Amino acid sequence: MSRPDAMDTLAPGSTIGMLGAGQLGRMTALAAANLGYRTHVFAPDAEGSPCGQVADAMTVADWTDRHALAAFAGAVDVVTLEWENVPVDTVGFLASLVPVHPGAKVLAVAQDRIQEKSFANALGIATAPWRAASSAGDVAAAVAAIGPRCILKSTRLGYDGKGQAVIGPGTDPAEAWHSIGSEAGIVEGFVDFTCEVSVIVARGVDGRTAAYPVVENRHKNGILDRTLAPARVSSGTAAEAGRVATTLAEALGVVGLLAVEMFVTPDGHVLVNEMAPRPHNSGHWTMDACATSQFEQLVRAVCGLPLGSTELRFEAEMENLIGDDVLRWRQIVAEPNAHLHLYGKAEARPGRKMGHVNRVFPRRS
Ligand code: AMP
């Protein structure tokens, strides 16, 4: 079973290497197991991790430990990742030994907000107006150029609203600059969006793509709270969002998944905010409402299988269970149309993603 039956195709029985040990890796490993694949997780602190609990094997070592990386590469047939901030050098080293999807070039773009926005703009894809900033003076100059309402973000390692400062007419640029605690920043114009949406696109080894329907994302305290599938946007906006995400996936040459987060403007156009070359929280609804889940799709893409259908079978609302929300598990499992997914995390700390619930409803059209 495990002998490749065609160039670029890994047969069931093969082992997928997963960089990162969180819930995205866990759900990918479960989908991989359903198709008969094994998962070997590599992470610096994988003990008791969501992915380690369900993986077939685990390596706990630093991202720079070349000895451990080489042994890992020798034990797997392909490598993918659930965290886009794995050092580019690590991915480059692994790629000299075993296929890695997505590759180092994709990560280099996705790890840095300035590269991300430059990449999109070079393709003619719109973003909020932005300027790079590496000092309080740069922030002041950017605000003067863009307008008084801006957001300052660290260029790297920011997520769920961390490393960000909202700038208004009374804000001291120096205070905003020091608050983000970063050497490299980006100042973005504040977008008065009507809603936030995202599209996840899968791209196979053969270059074929499959986009999931555009979904709407609602945040609470800077963290995704709910995803509504499909998004309540016009068909023109939905088509534009799908086109933008697919153009980016193709231009980056992603093999695997690319999640693209966008703002919808009052005139119905989209502005790209950020992208992630991995499964995405806004795609969790696909587990119970789509013909193929985003996790199975990632497995299909990196193993060289045909991509699955992205057809929506139900309408869905995904609710993240953050911190103590998970204590509602008893009520949730008793709901007839709810699908509960818990990540096996022992401690429900505030702000920690403990699981999610997908509520599905018959399609209206
Ligand atoms: P991010 O870390 O870039 O995803 O930002 C976190 C959240 O902050 C987004 O989901 C938006 O709700 C908000 N946000 C980020 N950038 C902007 C912007 N340029 N204009 C308005 N809101 C923004």
mmCIF file of C-alpha atoms in Angstrom, residues 25 32 65-66 83 92 128 159 180 183 186 226 259 283 285 333 345:
data_model
loop_
_atom_site.group_PDB
_atom_site.id
_atom_site.type_symbol
_atom_site.label_atom_id
_atom_site.label_comp_id
_atom_site.label_asym_id
_atom_site.label_seq_id
_atom_site.Cartn_x
_atom_site.Cartn_y
_atom_site.Cartn_z
ATOM 1 C CA GLY A 25 -2.353 19.504 13.278
ATOM 2 C CA ALA A 32 -5.152 11.653 7.503
ATOM 3 C CA ASP A 65 18.079 20.859 15.779
ATOM 4 C CA ARG A 66 19.382 19.569 12.430
ATOM 5 C CA TRP A 83 1.898 26.998 11.885
ATOM 6 C CA GLY A 92 14.540 24.895 3.639
ATOM 7 C CA ALA A 128 -5.761 48.877 2.963
ATOM 8 C CA TYR A 159 -2.077 36.978 15.567
ATOM 9 C CA ILE A 180 3.742 47.062 19.983
ATOM 10 C CA GLU A 183 11.483 46.539 15.607
ATOM 11 C CA ILE A 186 3.350 48.370 9.380
ATOM 12 C CA ARG A 226 -18.041 32.824 14.863
ATOM 13 C CA ALA A 259 -6.554 30.969 3.775
ATOM 14 C CA GLY A 283 -12.537 26.691 7.773
ATOM 15 C CA TRP A 285 -17.151 24.523 9.573
ATOM 16 C CA VAL A 333 -23.627 17.662 22.774
ATOM 17 C CA LYS A 345 -6.306 20.680 26.090
#
